[in-house]
Short mmCIF file of C-alpha atoms and ligand atoms in Angstrom, two decimals:
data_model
loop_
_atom_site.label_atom_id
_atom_site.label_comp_id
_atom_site.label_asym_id
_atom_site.label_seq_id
_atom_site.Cartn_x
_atom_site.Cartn_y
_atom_site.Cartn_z
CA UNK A 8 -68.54 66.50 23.70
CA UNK A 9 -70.84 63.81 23.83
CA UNK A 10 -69.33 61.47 26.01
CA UNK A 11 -72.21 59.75 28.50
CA UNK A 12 -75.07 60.25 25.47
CA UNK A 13 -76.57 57.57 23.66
CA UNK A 14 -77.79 58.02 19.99
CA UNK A 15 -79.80 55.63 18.11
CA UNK A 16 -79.00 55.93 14.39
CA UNK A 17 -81.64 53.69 12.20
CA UNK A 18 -80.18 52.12 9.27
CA UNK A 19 -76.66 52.67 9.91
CA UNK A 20 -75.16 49.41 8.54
CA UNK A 21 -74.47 51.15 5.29
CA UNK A 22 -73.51 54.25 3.72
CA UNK A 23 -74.77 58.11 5.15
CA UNK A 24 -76.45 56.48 8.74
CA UNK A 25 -72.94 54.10 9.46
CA UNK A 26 -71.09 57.96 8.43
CA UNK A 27 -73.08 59.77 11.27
CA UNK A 28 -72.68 56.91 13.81
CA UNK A 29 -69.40 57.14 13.52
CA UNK A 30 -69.21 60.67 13.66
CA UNK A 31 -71.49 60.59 16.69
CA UNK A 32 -69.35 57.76 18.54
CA UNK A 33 -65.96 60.00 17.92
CA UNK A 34 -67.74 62.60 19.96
CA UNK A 35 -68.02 59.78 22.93
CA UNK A 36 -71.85 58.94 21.80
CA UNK A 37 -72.49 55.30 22.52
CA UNK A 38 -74.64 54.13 19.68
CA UNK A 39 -77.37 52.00 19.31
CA UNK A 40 -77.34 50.27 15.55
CA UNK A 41 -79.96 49.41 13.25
CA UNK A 42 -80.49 48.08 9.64
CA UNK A 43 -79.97 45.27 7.22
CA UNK A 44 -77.15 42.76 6.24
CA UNK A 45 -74.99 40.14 6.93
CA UNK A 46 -75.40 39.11 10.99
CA UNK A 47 -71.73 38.46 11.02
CA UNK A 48 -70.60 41.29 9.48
CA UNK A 49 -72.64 43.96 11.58
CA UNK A 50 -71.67 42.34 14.89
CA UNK A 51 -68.08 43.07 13.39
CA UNK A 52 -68.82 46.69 12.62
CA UNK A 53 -70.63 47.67 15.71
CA UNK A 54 -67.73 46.36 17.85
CA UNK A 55 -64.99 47.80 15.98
CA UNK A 56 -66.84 50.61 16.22
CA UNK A 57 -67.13 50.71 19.84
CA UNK A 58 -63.46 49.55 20.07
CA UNK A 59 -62.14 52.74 18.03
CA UNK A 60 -64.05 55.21 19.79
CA UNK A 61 -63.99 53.82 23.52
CA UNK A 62 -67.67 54.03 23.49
CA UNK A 63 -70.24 50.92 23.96
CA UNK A 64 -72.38 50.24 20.95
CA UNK A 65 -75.46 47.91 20.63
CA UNK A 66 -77.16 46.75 17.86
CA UNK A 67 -81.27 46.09 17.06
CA UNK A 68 -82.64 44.35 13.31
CA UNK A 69 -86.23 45.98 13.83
CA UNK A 70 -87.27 46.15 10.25
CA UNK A 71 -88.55 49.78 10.18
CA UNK A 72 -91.50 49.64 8.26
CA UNK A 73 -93.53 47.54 11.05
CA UNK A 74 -94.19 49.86 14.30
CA UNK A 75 -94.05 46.71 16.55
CA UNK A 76 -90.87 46.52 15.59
CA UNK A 77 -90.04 50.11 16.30
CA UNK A 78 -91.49 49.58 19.58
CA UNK A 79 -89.21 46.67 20.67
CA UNK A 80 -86.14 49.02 19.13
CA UNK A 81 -86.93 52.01 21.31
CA UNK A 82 -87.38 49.05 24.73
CA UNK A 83 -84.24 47.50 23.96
CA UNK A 84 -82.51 51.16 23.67
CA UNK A 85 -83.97 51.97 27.00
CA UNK A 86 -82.91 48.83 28.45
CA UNK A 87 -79.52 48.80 27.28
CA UNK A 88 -78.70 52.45 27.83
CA UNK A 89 -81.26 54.26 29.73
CA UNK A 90 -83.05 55.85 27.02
CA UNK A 91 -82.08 57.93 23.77
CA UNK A 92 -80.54 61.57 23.92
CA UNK A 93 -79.96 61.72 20.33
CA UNK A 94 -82.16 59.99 17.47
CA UNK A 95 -81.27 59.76 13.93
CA UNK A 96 -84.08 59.17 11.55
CA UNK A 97 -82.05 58.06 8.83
CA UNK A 98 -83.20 54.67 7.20
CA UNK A 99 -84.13 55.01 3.59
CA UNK A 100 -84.95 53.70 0.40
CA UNK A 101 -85.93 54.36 -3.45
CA UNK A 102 -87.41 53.24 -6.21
CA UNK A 103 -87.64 54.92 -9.62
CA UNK A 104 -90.51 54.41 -12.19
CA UNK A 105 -92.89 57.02 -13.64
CA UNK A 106 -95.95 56.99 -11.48
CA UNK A 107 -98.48 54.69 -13.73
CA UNK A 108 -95.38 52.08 -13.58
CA UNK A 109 -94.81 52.57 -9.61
CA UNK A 110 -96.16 49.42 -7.61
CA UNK A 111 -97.98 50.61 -4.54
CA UNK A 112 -96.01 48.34 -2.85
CA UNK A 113 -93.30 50.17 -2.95
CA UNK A 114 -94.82 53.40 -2.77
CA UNK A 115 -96.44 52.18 0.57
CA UNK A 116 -93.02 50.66 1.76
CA UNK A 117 -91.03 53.97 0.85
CA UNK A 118 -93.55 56.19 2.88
CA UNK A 119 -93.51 53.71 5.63
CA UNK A 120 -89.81 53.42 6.17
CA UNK A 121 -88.72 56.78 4.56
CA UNK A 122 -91.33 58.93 6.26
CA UNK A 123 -93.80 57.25 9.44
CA UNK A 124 -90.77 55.49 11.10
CA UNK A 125 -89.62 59.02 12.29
CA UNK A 126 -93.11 59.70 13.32
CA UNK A 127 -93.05 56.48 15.74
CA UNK A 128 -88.97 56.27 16.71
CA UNK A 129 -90.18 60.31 17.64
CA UNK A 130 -93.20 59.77 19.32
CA UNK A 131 -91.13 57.13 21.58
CA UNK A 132 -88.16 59.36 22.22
CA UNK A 133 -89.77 62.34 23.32
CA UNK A 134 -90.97 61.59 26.46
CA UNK A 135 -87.37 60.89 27.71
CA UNK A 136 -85.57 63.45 26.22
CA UNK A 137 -87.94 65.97 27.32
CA UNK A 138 -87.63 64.45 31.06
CA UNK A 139 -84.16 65.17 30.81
CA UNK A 140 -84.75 68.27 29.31
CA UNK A 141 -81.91 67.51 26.50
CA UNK A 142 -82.03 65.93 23.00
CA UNK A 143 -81.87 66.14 19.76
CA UNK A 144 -83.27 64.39 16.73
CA UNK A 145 -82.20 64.76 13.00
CA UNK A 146 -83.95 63.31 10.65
CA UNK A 147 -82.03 62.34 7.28
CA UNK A 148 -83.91 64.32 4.59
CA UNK A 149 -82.72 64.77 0.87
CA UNK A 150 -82.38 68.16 -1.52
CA UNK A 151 -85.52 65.68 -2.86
CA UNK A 152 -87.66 66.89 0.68
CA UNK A 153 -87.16 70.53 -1.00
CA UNK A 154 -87.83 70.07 -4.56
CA UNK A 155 -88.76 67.14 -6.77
CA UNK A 156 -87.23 64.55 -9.91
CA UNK A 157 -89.26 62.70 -12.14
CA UNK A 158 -89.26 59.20 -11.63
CA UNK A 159 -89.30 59.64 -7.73
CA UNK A 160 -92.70 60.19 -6.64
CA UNK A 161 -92.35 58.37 -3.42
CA UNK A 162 -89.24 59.33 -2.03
CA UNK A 163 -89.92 62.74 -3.11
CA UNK A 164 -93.37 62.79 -1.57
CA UNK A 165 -91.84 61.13 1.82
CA UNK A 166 -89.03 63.73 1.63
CA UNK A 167 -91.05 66.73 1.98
CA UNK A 168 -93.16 64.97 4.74
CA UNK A 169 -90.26 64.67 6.62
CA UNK A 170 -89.12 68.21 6.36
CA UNK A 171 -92.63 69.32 7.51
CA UNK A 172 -92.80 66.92 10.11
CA UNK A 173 -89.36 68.07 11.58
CA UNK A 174 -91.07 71.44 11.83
CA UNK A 175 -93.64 70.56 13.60
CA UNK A 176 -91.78 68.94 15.74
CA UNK A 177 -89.41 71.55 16.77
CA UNK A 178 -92.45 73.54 17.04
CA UNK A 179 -93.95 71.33 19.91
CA UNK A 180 -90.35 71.06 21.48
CA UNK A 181 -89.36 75.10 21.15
CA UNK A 182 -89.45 75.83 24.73
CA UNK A 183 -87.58 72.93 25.83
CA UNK A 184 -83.65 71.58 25.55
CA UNK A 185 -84.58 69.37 22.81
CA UNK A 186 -84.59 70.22 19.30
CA UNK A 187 -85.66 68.95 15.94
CA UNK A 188 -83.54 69.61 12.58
CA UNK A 189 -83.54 68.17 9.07
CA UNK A 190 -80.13 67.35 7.26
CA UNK A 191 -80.66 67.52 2.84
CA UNK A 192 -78.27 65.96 1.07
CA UNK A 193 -77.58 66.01 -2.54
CA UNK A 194 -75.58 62.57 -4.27
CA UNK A 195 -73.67 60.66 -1.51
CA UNK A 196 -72.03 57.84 -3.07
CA UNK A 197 -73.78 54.88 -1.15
CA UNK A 198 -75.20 51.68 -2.26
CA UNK A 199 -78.87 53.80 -2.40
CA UNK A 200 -76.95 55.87 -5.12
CA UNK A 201 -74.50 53.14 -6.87
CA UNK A 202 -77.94 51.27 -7.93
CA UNK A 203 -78.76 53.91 -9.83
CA UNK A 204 -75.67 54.52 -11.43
CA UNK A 205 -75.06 51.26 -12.12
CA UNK A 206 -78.43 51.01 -13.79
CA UNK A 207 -77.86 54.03 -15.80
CA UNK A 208 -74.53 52.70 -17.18
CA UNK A 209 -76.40 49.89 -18.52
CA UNK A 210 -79.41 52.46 -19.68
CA UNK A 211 -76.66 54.25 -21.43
CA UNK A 212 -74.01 51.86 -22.23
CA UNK A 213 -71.52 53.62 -20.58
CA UNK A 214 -68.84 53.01 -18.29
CA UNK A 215 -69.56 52.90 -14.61
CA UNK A 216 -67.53 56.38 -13.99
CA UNK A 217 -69.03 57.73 -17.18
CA UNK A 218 -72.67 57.21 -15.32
CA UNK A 219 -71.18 58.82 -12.00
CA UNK A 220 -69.98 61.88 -13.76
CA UNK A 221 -73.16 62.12 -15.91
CA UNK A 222 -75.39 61.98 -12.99
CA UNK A 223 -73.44 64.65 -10.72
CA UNK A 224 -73.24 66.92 -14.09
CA UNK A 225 -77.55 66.63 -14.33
CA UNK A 226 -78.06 68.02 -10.72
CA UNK A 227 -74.91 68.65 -8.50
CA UNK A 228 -72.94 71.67 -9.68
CA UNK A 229 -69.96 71.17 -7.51
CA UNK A 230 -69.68 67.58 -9.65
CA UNK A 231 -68.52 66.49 -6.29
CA UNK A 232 -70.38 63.69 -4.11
CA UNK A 233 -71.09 64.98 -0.52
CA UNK A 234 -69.61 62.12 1.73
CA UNK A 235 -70.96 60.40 4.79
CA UNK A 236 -68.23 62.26 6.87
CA UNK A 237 -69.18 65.26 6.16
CA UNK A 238 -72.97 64.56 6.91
CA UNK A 239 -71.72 63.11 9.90
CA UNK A 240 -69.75 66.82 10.82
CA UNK A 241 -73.18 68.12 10.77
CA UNK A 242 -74.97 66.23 12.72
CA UNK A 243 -72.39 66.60 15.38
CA UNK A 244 -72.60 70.66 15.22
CA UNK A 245 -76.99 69.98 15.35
CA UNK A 246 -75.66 68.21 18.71
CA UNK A 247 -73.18 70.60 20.09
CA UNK A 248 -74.80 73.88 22.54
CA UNK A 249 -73.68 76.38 19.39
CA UNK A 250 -76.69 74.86 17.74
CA UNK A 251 -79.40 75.24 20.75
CA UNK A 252 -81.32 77.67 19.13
CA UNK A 253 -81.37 75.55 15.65
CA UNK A 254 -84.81 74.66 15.37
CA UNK A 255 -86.60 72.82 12.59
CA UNK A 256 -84.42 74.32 9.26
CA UNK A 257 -84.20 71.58 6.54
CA UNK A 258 -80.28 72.09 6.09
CA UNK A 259 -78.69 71.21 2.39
CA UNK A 260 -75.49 69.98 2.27
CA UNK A 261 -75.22 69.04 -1.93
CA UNK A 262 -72.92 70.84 -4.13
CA UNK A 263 -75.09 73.72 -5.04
CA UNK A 264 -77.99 71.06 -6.19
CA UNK A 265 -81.17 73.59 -4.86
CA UNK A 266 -79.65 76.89 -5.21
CA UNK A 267 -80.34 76.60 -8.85
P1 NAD B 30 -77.94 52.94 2.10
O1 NAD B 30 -78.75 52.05 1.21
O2 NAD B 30 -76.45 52.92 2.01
O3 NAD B 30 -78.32 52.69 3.62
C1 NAD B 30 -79.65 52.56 4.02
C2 NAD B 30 -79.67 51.95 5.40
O4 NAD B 30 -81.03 51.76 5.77
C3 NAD B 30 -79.01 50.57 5.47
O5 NAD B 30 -78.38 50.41 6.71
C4 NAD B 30 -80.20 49.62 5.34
O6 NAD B 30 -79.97 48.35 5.92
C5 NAD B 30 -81.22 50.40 6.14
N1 NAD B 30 -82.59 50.00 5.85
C6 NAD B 30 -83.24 49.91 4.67
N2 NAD B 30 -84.49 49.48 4.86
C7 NAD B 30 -84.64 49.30 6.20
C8 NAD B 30 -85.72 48.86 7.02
N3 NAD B 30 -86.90 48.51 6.50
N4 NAD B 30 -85.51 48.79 8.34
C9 NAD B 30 -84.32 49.12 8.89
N5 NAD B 30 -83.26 49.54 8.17
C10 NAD B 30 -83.44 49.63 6.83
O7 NAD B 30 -78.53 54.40 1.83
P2 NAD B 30 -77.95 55.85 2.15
O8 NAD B 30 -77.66 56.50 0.85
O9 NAD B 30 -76.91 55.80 3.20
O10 NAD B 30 -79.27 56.54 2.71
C11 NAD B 30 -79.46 56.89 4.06
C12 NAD B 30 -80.50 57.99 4.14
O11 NAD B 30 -80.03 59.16 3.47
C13 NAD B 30 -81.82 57.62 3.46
O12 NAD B 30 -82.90 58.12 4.22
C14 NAD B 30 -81.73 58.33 2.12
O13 NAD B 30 -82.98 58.61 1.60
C15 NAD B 30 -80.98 59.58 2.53
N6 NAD B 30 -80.31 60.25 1.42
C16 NAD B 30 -79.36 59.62 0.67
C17 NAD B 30 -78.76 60.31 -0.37
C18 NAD B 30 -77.69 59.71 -1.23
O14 NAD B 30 -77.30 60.34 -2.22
N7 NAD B 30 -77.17 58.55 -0.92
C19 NAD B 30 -79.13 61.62 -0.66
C20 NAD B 30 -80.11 62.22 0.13
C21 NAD B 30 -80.69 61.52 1.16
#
């Protein structure tokens, strides 16, 4: 279905953005890769990938806090592949602490990566999808862009922003072949959420499935993790023509966790 697009999935050496590449690349996608680790390792990944899926793959380290970095991304997407037909805002991270304890360093990091990375990786998409008059961009939300936790005042602030700046974004693209959609997950069991499990087994001095099971049972009435796979299944249908006239809906995929 998607054979002779290329998406550009940031952060998608771990966990929910490596899920939707995949996903993407089983559809034909070539992908462009971004995100942290081991050099070795993610030249590994990114050519298996392309190896199972017959597509080409690529791979960029911008650091997506720094816009100059952003910028050489988006170049080195258009040089390798002609441009971007379908962009993935997913790179994310957290950090818990009441809000008197929460350095601004990592408040200003969370709302830089989690939040005004989309707003640049967007800004230098557009112009090419809409000159091809086909794209789409999803931008990796949380149920935490729809309603708030304690301890998360970042993330939860950068959440929302990037639900309303999905809409607004679909807004500007509505009469055009490129649309705009949010994806809300619930727990996914990735190394974002194994931190804090593992730091709540220790908080509680329980075992490490103990902590799993007690943190689905606060919030996720399914007690179920959503999985990358199934993430990725979405962002294929926010890709396919059925979804044309999906336009800026902030779409939760987590066990039940916001119809409460
Ligand atoms: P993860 O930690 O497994 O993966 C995060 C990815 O982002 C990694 O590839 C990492 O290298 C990359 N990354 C981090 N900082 C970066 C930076 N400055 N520049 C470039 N890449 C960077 O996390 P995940 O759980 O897969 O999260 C992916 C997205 O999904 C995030 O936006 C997260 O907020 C969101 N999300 C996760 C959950 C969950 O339960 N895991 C729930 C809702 C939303």
């Amino acid at each position: 279905m998607l054979s002779g697009k290329t998406a550009l999935v940031t952060g998608s050496t771990s966990g929910i953005g490596l899920g939707i590449a995949r996903s993407l690349a089983q559809q034909g996608a070539n992908i462009v890769f971004n995100g942290f680790g081991d050099a070795q390792q993610i030249e590994k990944l990114h050519t298996e990938v392309g190896q199972e899926f017959g597509v080409r793959t690529a791979y960029h380290n911008a650091d997506m806090s720094k816009p100059a970095e952003i910028e050489a991304l988006m170049k080195f997407a258009g040089e390798k592949f002609g441009g971007i037909d379908i962009l993935v805002n997913n790179a994310g991270i957290q950090h818990v602490a009441n809000i008197e304890d929460f350095p601004p360093e990592k408040w200003d990091a969370i709302i830089a990566i989690n939040l005004t990375s989309a707003f640049h990786t967007t800004r230098l998409a557009l112009p090419g999808m809409k000159q091809k008059n086909w794209g789409r961009i999803i931008n990796l939300a949380s149920v935490h862009g729809m309603v708030g936790s304690a301890q998360k005042s970042a993330y939860v602030a950068s959440k929302h922003g990037l639900v309303g700046f999905t809409k607004v974004t679909a807004l500007e693209t509505a009469q055009t072949g490129v649309t705009c959609n949010a994806i809300c997950p619930g727990w996914v069991l990735t190394p974002l959420v194994q931190k804090q499990v593992d730091d709540r087994a220790v908080r509680e001095g329980t075992s490490n499935d103990a902590a799993k099971k007690a943190l689905l049972a606060e919030k996720q009435p399914s007690g179920e993790f959503v999985t990358p796979e199934e993430l990725g299944a979405l962002a294929v249908f926010f890709c396919s023509p059925a979804a044309n006239q999906v336009r800026g809906v902030a779409w939760n995929m987590d066990g039940g966790w916001v119809a409460q």
